[in-house]
Amino acid sequence: MAERFENLIAGNWEFPEANPPIESLNPADTTDVVGLVPESSPEDVDRAVKSAREAFSSWRLVPPPKRAEIIFRAAELLLKNKQSLGELVTREMGKVLKEGLGDVQEAIDMAYYMAGEGRRMAGETVPSELPNKDCKSIRVPIGVFALITPWNFPIAIPAWKILPALVAGNTVVFKPSSYTPVCATRFVEILMEAGIPAGVLNLVHGRGETTGKYLAEHSLVDGVSFTGSTKVGEAIIRSCAGIGKEVSCEMGGKNPIIIMDDADLELALEGSLWAAFGTTGQRCTAASRLIVHRRVYDTFLKEFTARAEAMRIGDGLKEDTDMGPLINEAQLERALGYVKIGTEEGATLITGGRRLTGGSFDRGYFMEPTIFTDVTPSMRIAREEIFGPVVALFRADSFEEAIELANHTDYGLSSAIYTRDVNKTALAERELNSGLVYINAPTIGAEIQLPFGGIKKSGSGHKEAGGMGGAIDMFTRIKVIYRDFSGRLQKAQIEE
Ligand code: UN1
């Protein structure tokens, strides 16, 4: 019997049985059941939201530095448990162990950073135009947040949302992906061990289209932060519009890397391989378009193909694995579907494109790293997010054409350029139309101390993570205070 992982509502762990439980499977070996979680009912969600509402009245009054002390303790506990959590990430999500550990490290970084935010959380103080009056803005929590997270960063992304939400004084109902619920439960356990009071953080398991949807649309929820597909994000934005909810969505990407003829080709190859096939292409920041200057195109393609073909694919817990499985059958089918679409559209399949079978491969969702050339910008494989190890190569005749190709997309999360020309780096920085721009580095690997988010179909609402315009903006409202201590009626803007 697989281990059961529960909901957390008002400080009580519980396993409702109104619906059949959900199985979380190891994508590298589906005979390995990582755990069972409940499929929550609307009634469970109602109770979780009510518990968060009730807890808000006291949590909002706890001084932020005190809230932050709990987050700091969580950072210490995450660090202590890094190895076992990293292994769990790999077992439940499939990414190779080094990346599983990186996922946990990103949560640790965020916890230390957000603990520091408890002593900042700044507003502004400005002079008044009138005597004996002061003007300031302060940050106040928003209320109850629904936090809905994906499976590709099963510890890091929950940390990106839950930690700033809590330090800012909100209470939370957390609905993690039903593909990585065990990681989510372990993360919540650690936060509770660190001292989060009962009711402040609630966890409800379930599927996105049922539990997640019901939670996001709940009338007693004040804000929603979602990371996932553009399709679901747009539906959440639509359903919450008009009911005054704060909504921030982190969505898809179709991220380009430009490789100029003066690039350090070795560096560009390494970076492109990592951005295209790291995490099996399942990052919203993954590079799925490589735009290569014609002078280095043939050399790049030859070498890139050889390296992709040399990648060792398998169980991410094995020391020598370079690339793990896709998360589930549906994602694998989706990626394979795009191989078919690309071929039918007239692109050339250079390598890969097949599911790996035989032996232990049959128990998981493994696929070859896949490269297409002769891709035109109007093809679906050039425009749509695949979220798998499939990359399209383009040939550009000039810097200008490369930039134009890079920006020719509905998305705008991350982009990158490899060049040794300092002037071109400055121009690329200015012209690349995305939330993140990398110079001589791949499109993945954002650090948590600056905001994270995209434009166009990649993101809507506030950005995540640290820095100006990051998560503290998402999870607080600015309140403006005018205090008149003159003891008489003073009228702003009115001459008397
Ligand atoms: C995601 O894929 O949703 O920048 C997040 C990166 C990671 C986060 C990715 N730090 O690639």
Coordinates of N, CA and C in Angstrom, one line a residue, residues 328-492:
N328 N 4.7 12.8 -17.7 CA 3.6 11.8 -17.7 C 3.3 11.5 -19.2
E329 N 2.4 10.6 -19.4 CA 2.0 10.1 -20.7 C 1.5 11.2 -21.6
A330 N 0.7 12.1 -21.0 CA 0.1 13.2 -21.8 C 1.2 14.1 -22.3
Q331 N 2.2 14.5 -21.5 CA 3.3 15.4 -21.9 C 4.1 14.7 -23.0
L332 N 4.4 13.4 -22.8 CA 5.1 12.7 -23.8 C 4.4 12.6 -25.1
E333 N 3.1 12.4 -25.1 CA 2.3 12.3 -26.3 C 2.3 13.7 -27.0
R334 N 2.2 14.7 -26.1 CA 2.2 16.1 -26.7 C 3.5 16.4 -27.4
A335 N 4.7 16.0 -26.8 CA 6.0 16.3 -27.4 C 6.1 15.5 -28.7
L336 N 5.7 14.2 -28.7 CA 5.7 13.3 -29.8 C 4.8 13.9 -30.9
G337 N 3.7 14.4 -30.5 CA 2.7 15.0 -31.4 C 3.3 16.1 -32.2
Y338 N 4.1 16.9 -31.5 CA 4.8 18.0 -32.2 C 5.9 17.6 -33.2
V339 N 6.4 16.4 -32.9 CA 7.4 15.8 -33.9 C 6.7 15.6 -35.2
K340 N 5.5 15.0 -35.0 CA 4.7 14.7 -36.2 C 4.3 16.0 -36.9
I341 N 3.8 16.9 -36.1 CA 3.4 18.2 -36.7 C 4.5 18.9 -37.5
G342 N 5.7 18.9 -36.8 CA 6.9 19.5 -37.5 C 7.2 18.9 -38.8
T343 N 7.2 17.5 -38.8 CA 7.5 16.8 -40.0 C 6.5 17.1 -41.1
E344 N 5.2 17.1 -40.7 CA 4.1 17.3 -41.7 C 4.2 18.8 -42.2
E345 N 4.7 19.7 -41.4 CA 4.8 21.1 -41.8 C 6.0 21.3 -42.8
G346 N 6.8 20.3 -42.9 CA 7.9 20.4 -43.8 C 9.3 20.7 -43.2
A347 N 9.4 20.7 -41.9 CA 10.7 20.9 -41.2 C 11.5 19.6 -41.3
T348 N 12.8 19.7 -41.2 CA 13.6 18.5 -41.3 C 14.0 18.0 -39.9
L349 N 13.6 16.8 -39.6 CA 14.0 16.1 -38.3 C 15.4 15.7 -38.4
I350 N 16.3 16.3 -37.7 CA 17.7 16.0 -37.8 C 18.1 14.8 -36.9
T351 N 17.5 14.9 -35.7 CA 17.8 13.7 -34.8 C 16.7 13.6 -33.8
G352 N 16.5 12.4 -33.2 CA 15.5 12.3 -32.1 C 14.1 12.0 -32.6
G353 N 13.2 12.5 -31.8 CA 11.8 12.4 -32.2 C 11.0 11.1 -31.8
R354 N 11.8 10.2 -31.2 CA 11.1 8.9 -30.8 C 11.1 8.7 -29.3
R355 N 10.0 8.0 -28.9 CA 9.9 7.5 -27.6 C 11.0 6.4 -27.4
L356 N 11.6 6.4 -26.2 CA 12.6 5.3 -26.0 C 11.9 4.1 -25.4
T357 N 12.2 2.9 -25.9 CA 11.5 1.7 -25.4 C 12.5 0.6 -25.2
G358 N 12.0 -0.4 -24.5 CA 12.9 -1.6 -24.3 C 13.4 -1.5 -22.8
G359 N 13.5 -2.6 -22.1 CA 14.0 -2.7 -20.8 C 13.3 -1.7 -19.9
S360 N 14.1 -1.0 -19.1 CA 13.5 -0.1 -18.0 C 12.8 1.1 -18.7
F361 N 13.2 1.4 -19.9 CA 12.5 2.5 -20.6 C 11.0 2.3 -20.7
D362 N 10.6 1.1 -20.8 CA 9.1 0.8 -20.9 C 8.3 1.2 -19.7
R363 N 9.0 1.3 -18.6 CA 8.3 1.7 -17.4 C 8.2 3.2 -17.1
G364 N 8.8 4.0 -18.1 CA 8.8 5.5 -17.9 C 8.4 6.2 -19.2
Y365 N 8.6 7.5 -19.1 CA 8.1 8.4 -20.2 C 9.4 9.0 -20.9
F366 N 10.2 8.2 -21.5 CA 11.4 8.7 -22.0 C 11.4 9.0 -23.5
M367 N 12.1 10.1 -23.9 CA 12.1 10.5 -25.3 C 13.5 11.0 -25.7
E368 N 13.8 10.9 -26.9 CA 15.1 11.3 -27.4 C 15.2 12.8 -27.5
P369 N 16.3 13.4 -27.3 CA 16.5 14.9 -27.6 C 16.2 15.1 -29.1
T370 N 15.5 16.1 -29.4 CA 15.0 16.2 -30.8 C 15.3 17.6 -31.4
I371 N 15.9 17.5 -32.6 CA 16.3 18.8 -33.3 C 15.6 18.8 -34.7
F372 N 15.0 20.0 -34.9 CA 14.5 20.3 -36.2 C 15.2 21.4 -36.9
T373 N 15.4 21.3 -38.2 CA 15.9 22.4 -39.0 C 14.9 22.7 -40.1
D374 N 15.3 23.7 -40.9 CA 14.4 24.2 -42.0 C 13.0 24.6 -41.4
V375 N 13.1 25.2 -40.3 CA 11.8 25.6 -39.6 C 11.5 27.1 -40.1
T376 N 10.3 27.3 -40.4 CA 10.0 28.7 -40.8 C 9.1 29.3 -39.6
P377 N 9.2 30.6 -39.5 CA 8.5 31.3 -38.3 C 7.0 31.0 -38.2
S378 N 6.4 30.6 -39.3 CA 4.9 30.4 -39.2 C 4.5 29.0 -38.8
M379 N 5.5 28.1 -38.8 CA 5.2 26.7 -38.4 C 4.8 26.6 -37.0
R380 N 3.9 25.7 -36.7 CA 3.5 25.5 -35.3 C 4.7 25.2 -34.3
I381 N 5.6 24.4 -34.8 CA 6.7 24.1 -33.9 C 7.6 25.3 -33.7
A382 N 7.4 26.4 -34.4 CA 8.2 27.6 -34.2 C 7.4 28.5 -33.3
R383 N 6.1 28.3 -33.1 CA 5.3 29.3 -32.4 C 4.7 28.8 -31.1
E384 N 4.5 27.4 -31.0 CA 3.7 26.9 -29.9 C 4.7 26.3 -28.8
E385 N 4.3 26.5 -27.6 CA 5.2 25.9 -26.5 C 5.0 24.4 -26.5
I386 N 6.1 23.7 -26.5 CA 6.1 22.2 -26.6 C 6.3 21.6 -25.2
F387 N 7.1 22.2 -24.4 CA 7.4 21.8 -23.0 C 8.0 20.4 -23.0
G388 N 9.0 20.2 -23.9 CA 9.6 18.9 -24.0 C 11.0 19.1 -24.7
P389 N 11.7 18.0 -24.9 CA 13.1 18.1 -25.4 C 13.1 18.3 -27.0
V390 N 12.4 19.3 -27.4 CA 12.3 19.5 -28.9 C 12.7 20.9 -29.2
V391 N 13.7 21.1 -30.1 CA 14.2 22.4 -30.4 C 14.3 22.7 -31.9
A392 N 14.0 23.9 -32.3 CA 13.9 24.3 -33.7 C 15.1 25.2 -34.0
L393 N 15.8 24.9 -35.1 CA 17.0 25.7 -35.5 C 16.6 26.7 -36.6
F394 N 17.0 27.9 -36.5 CA 16.8 28.9 -37.6 C 18.1 29.4 -38.0
R395 N 18.2 29.8 -39.3 CA 19.4 30.4 -39.8 C 19.2 31.9 -40.0
A396 N 20.1 32.7 -39.5 CA 19.9 34.2 -39.7 C 21.1 34.7 -40.5
D397 N 20.8 35.7 -41.4 CA 21.8 36.3 -42.2 C 22.5 37.5 -41.5
S398 N 21.9 38.0 -40.5 CA 22.4 39.2 -39.9 C 21.9 39.3 -38.4
F399 N 22.5 40.2 -37.7 CA 22.1 40.5 -36.3 C 20.6 41.0 -36.3
E400 N 20.3 41.9 -37.2 CA 18.9 42.4 -37.3 C 17.9 41.3 -37.5
E401 N 18.2 40.4 -38.5 CA 17.3 39.3 -38.8 C 17.2 38.4 -37.5
A402 N 18.3 38.2 -36.9 CA 18.2 37.3 -35.7 C 17.3 37.9 -34.6
I403 N 17.4 39.2 -34.4 CA 16.6 39.9 -33.4 C 15.1 39.8 -33.8
E404 N 14.9 40.0 -35.1 CA 13.5 40.0 -35.6 C 12.9 38.6 -35.4
L405 N 13.7 37.6 -35.7 CA 13.2 36.2 -35.5 C 12.9 35.9 -34.0
A406 N 13.8 36.4 -33.2 CA 13.7 36.1 -31.8 C 12.4 36.7 -31.2
N407 N 12.1 37.9 -31.7 CA 10.9 38.6 -31.2 C 9.6 38.2 -31.9
H408 N 9.8 37.4 -32.9 CA 8.6 36.9 -33.7 C 7.9 35.8 -32.9
T409 N 7.2 36.2 -31.8 CA 6.5 35.2 -31.0 C 5.4 35.8 -30.2
D410 N 4.5 35.0 -29.8 CA 3.4 35.5 -28.9 C 3.9 35.6 -27.5
Y411 N 5.0 34.9 -27.2 CA 5.5 34.8 -25.8 C 6.6 35.8 -25.6
G412 N 7.0 35.9 -24.3 CA 8.1 36.9 -24.0 C 8.7 36.7 -22.6
L413 N 9.1 35.4 -22.3 CA 9.6 35.2 -21.0 C 11.1 35.5 -21.0
S414 N 11.9 34.7 -21.7 CA 13.3 34.8 -21.6 C 14.0 34.7 -23.0
S415 N 15.1 35.4 -23.2 CA 15.8 35.3 -24.5 C 17.3 35.4 -24.2
A416 N 18.1 35.0 -25.1 CA 19.6 35.0 -24.9 C 20.3 35.3 -26.2
I417 N 21.5 35.9 -26.0 CA 22.4 36.0 -27.2 C 23.8 35.7 -26.8
Y418 N 24.5 35.0 -27.7 CA 25.9 34.7 -27.6 C 26.7 35.5 -28.6
T419 N 27.5 36.5 -28.2 CA 28.3 37.3 -29.1 C 29.5 37.8 -28.3
R420 N 30.6 38.1 -29.0 CA 31.7 38.7 -28.3 C 31.8 40.2 -28.5
D421 N 30.8 40.7 -29.3 CA 30.8 42.1 -29.7 C 30.0 42.9 -28.6
V422 N 30.7 43.8 -27.9 CA 30.1 44.5 -26.8 C 28.9 45.4 -27.2
N423 N 29.1 45.9 -28.4 CA 28.0 46.8 -28.9 C 26.7 46.0 -29.2
K424 N 26.9 44.8 -29.7 CA 25.8 43.9 -30.0 C 25.1 43.5 -28.7
T425 N 25.9 43.3 -27.7 CA 25.2 42.9 -26.4 C 24.3 44.0 -25.9
A426 N 24.8 45.3 -26.1 CA 23.9 46.4 -25.7 C 22.7 46.5 -26.5
L427 N 22.8 46.3 -27.8 CA 21.7 46.4 -28.7 C 20.7 45.3 -28.4
A428 N 21.2 44.1 -28.2 CA 20.3 43.0 -27.9 C 19.6 43.2 -26.6
E429 N 20.3 43.8 -25.6 CA 19.7 44.1 -24.3 C 18.5 45.0 -24.5
R430 N 18.7 46.0 -25.4 CA 17.6 46.9 -25.7 C 16.5 46.3 -26.5
E431 N 16.8 45.6 -27.5 CA 15.8 45.2 -28.5 C 15.1 43.8 -28.2
L432 N 15.7 43.0 -27.4 CA 15.0 41.7 -27.2 C 13.8 41.9 -26.3
N433 N 12.7 41.4 -26.8 CA 11.4 41.7 -26.2 C 10.9 40.6 -25.2
S434 N 11.5 40.6 -24.1 CA 11.2 39.6 -23.1 C 11.5 40.1 -21.7
G435 N 10.9 39.4 -20.7 CA 11.1 39.8 -19.3 C 12.5 39.6 -18.8
L436 N 13.1 38.5 -19.3 CA 14.5 38.2 -19.0 C 15.4 38.2 -20.2
V437 N 16.6 38.8 -20.1 CA 17.5 38.7 -21.3 C 18.8 38.3 -20.7
Y438 N 19.4 37.3 -21.4 CA 20.7 36.7 -21.0 C 21.8 37.1 -22.0
I439 N 22.9 37.5 -21.6 CA 24.0 37.8 -22.5 C 25.1 36.7 -22.2
N440 N 25.5 36.0 -23.2 CA 26.5 34.9 -23.1 C 26.1 33.9 -22.0
A441 N 24.9 33.7 -21.8 CA 24.4 32.6 -20.9 C 23.0 32.2 -21.4
P442 N 22.7 30.9 -21.1 CA 21.4 30.4 -21.6 C 20.2 31.0 -21.0
T443 N 19.0 30.6 -21.6 CA 17.7 31.3 -21.2 C 17.2 30.8 -19.8
I444 N 17.8 29.8 -19.3 CA 17.3 29.2 -18.0 C 18.3 29.6 -16.9
G445 N 17.8 29.6 -15.6 CA 18.7 29.8 -14.5 C 18.6 31.1 -13.9
A446 N 17.4 31.7 -13.8 CA 17.2 33.0 -13.2 C 17.5 32.9 -11.7
E447 N 18.1 33.9 -11.1 CA 18.3 33.9 -9.7 C 17.2 34.6 -9.0
I448 N 17.0 34.3 -7.7 CA 15.7 34.7 -7.1 C 15.7 36.1 -6.5
Q449 N 16.9 36.8 -6.6 CA 16.9 38.2 -6.0 C 16.5 39.3 -6.9
L450 N 16.1 38.9 -8.1 CA 15.5 39.9 -9.1 C 14.1 39.3 -9.5
P451 N 13.3 40.2 -10.0 CA 11.9 39.8 -10.4 C 12.0 38.7 -11.5
F452 N 11.0 37.8 -11.6 CA 10.9 36.8 -12.6 C 9.6 36.9 -13.2
G453 N 9.6 37.1 -14.5 CA 8.3 37.1 -15.2 C 8.4 37.6 -16.6
G454 N 7.4 37.3 -17.4 CA 7.5 37.7 -18.8 C 6.4 38.6 -19.3
I455 N 6.4 38.9 -20.6 CA 5.4 39.8 -21.2 C 4.6 39.0 -22.2
K456 N 3.7 39.6 -22.8 CA 2.8 39.0 -23.8 C 2.1 37.8 -23.2
K457 N 2.1 36.7 -23.9 CA 1.4 35.5 -23.4 C 2.2 34.7 -22.3
S458 N 3.3 35.3 -21.9 CA 4.1 34.6 -20.9 C 3.7 35.0 -19.5
G459 N 3.2 36.2 -19.3 CA 2.9 36.6 -17.9 C 1.9 37.7 -17.9
S460 N 1.2 37.7 -16.7 CA 0.2 38.8 -16.6 C 0.1 39.1 -15.1
G461 N 0.0 40.4 -14.7 CA -0.1 40.7 -13.3 C 1.3 41.0 -12.8
H462 N 1.5 40.8 -11.6 CA 2.9 41.1 -11.0 C 3.9 40.0 -11.3
K463 N 5.1 40.3 -11.2 CA 6.2 39.4 -11.4 C 6.5 38.7 -10.0
E464 N 7.2 37.6 -10.1 CA 7.5 36.8 -8.9 C 8.9 37.2 -8.4
A465 N 9.3 36.6 -7.3 CA 10.6 36.6 -6.7 C 11.0 38.0 -6.1
G466 N 12.3 38.2 -6.0 CA 12.8 39.4 -5.3 C 12.9 40.7 -6.1
G467 N 13.4 41.7 -5.5 CA 13.8 42.9 -6.2 C 12.5 43.8 -6.4
M468 N 12.8 45.0 -7.0 CA 11.8 46.0 -7.3 C 10.8 45.4 -8.3
G469 N 9.5 45.5 -8.0 CA 8.5 44.9 -8.9 C 8.4 43.4 -8.8
G470 N 8.9 42.8 -7.8 CA 8.8 41.4 -7.6 C 7.6 41.0 -6.7
A471 N 7.8 39.9 -6.0 CA 6.7 39.2 -5.3 C 6.1 40.1 -4.2
I472 N 6.9 41.0 -3.5 CA 6.3 41.8 -2.5 C 5.2 42.7 -3.1
D473 N 5.4 43.1 -4.3 CA 4.3 43.9 -4.9 C 3.1 43.0 -5.2
M474 N 3.4 41.7 -5.6 CA 2.2 40.8 -5.8 C 1.4 40.6 -4.6
F475 N 2.1 40.5 -3.4 CA 1.4 40.1 -2.2 C 1.0 41.2 -1.2
T476 N 1.3 42.5 -1.6 CA 0.9 43.6 -0.8 C 0.1 44.6 -1.6
R477 N -0.7 45.4 -0.9 CA -1.3 46.5 -1.5 C -0.7 47.8 -0.9
I478 N -0.6 48.8 -1.7 CA -0.1 50.1 -1.2 C -1.3 50.8 -0.6
K479 N -1.1 51.2 0.6 CA -2.2 52.1 1.3 C -1.5 53.4 1.6
V480 N -2.2 54.5 1.2 CA -1.7 55.8 1.4 C -2.3 56.5 2.6
I481 N -1.5 57.0 3.5 CA -1.9 57.6 4.8 C -1.6 59.1 4.8
Y482 N -2.6 59.9 5.0 CA -2.4 61.4 5.2 C -2.8 61.6 6.7
R483 N -1.9 62.2 7.4 CA -2.2 62.5 8.8 C -2.1 64.0 9.0
D484 N -3.1 64.7 9.4 CA -3.1 66.1 9.6 C -3.1 66.3 11.1
F485 N -2.0 66.9 11.6 CA -1.9 67.2 13.0 C -1.9 68.7 13.3
S486 N -2.6 69.5 12.4 CA -2.7 70.9 12.6 C -3.9 71.2 13.5
G487 N -4.8 70.3 13.6 CA -6.0 70.6 14.5 C -7.0 71.5 13.8
R488 N -6.8 71.8 12.5 CA -7.9 72.5 11.8 C -8.1 71.9 10.4
L489 N -9.2 72.3 9.7 CA -9.4 71.8 8.4 C -8.5 72.4 7.4
Q490 N -7.6 71.7 6.8 CA -6.8 72.2 5.7 C -7.2 71.6 4.4
K491 N -7.4 72.4 3.4 CA -7.9 71.9 2.1 C -6.8 71.9 1.1
A492 N -6.5 70.7 0.7 CA -5.5 70.5 -0.4 C -6.0 71.1 -1.7

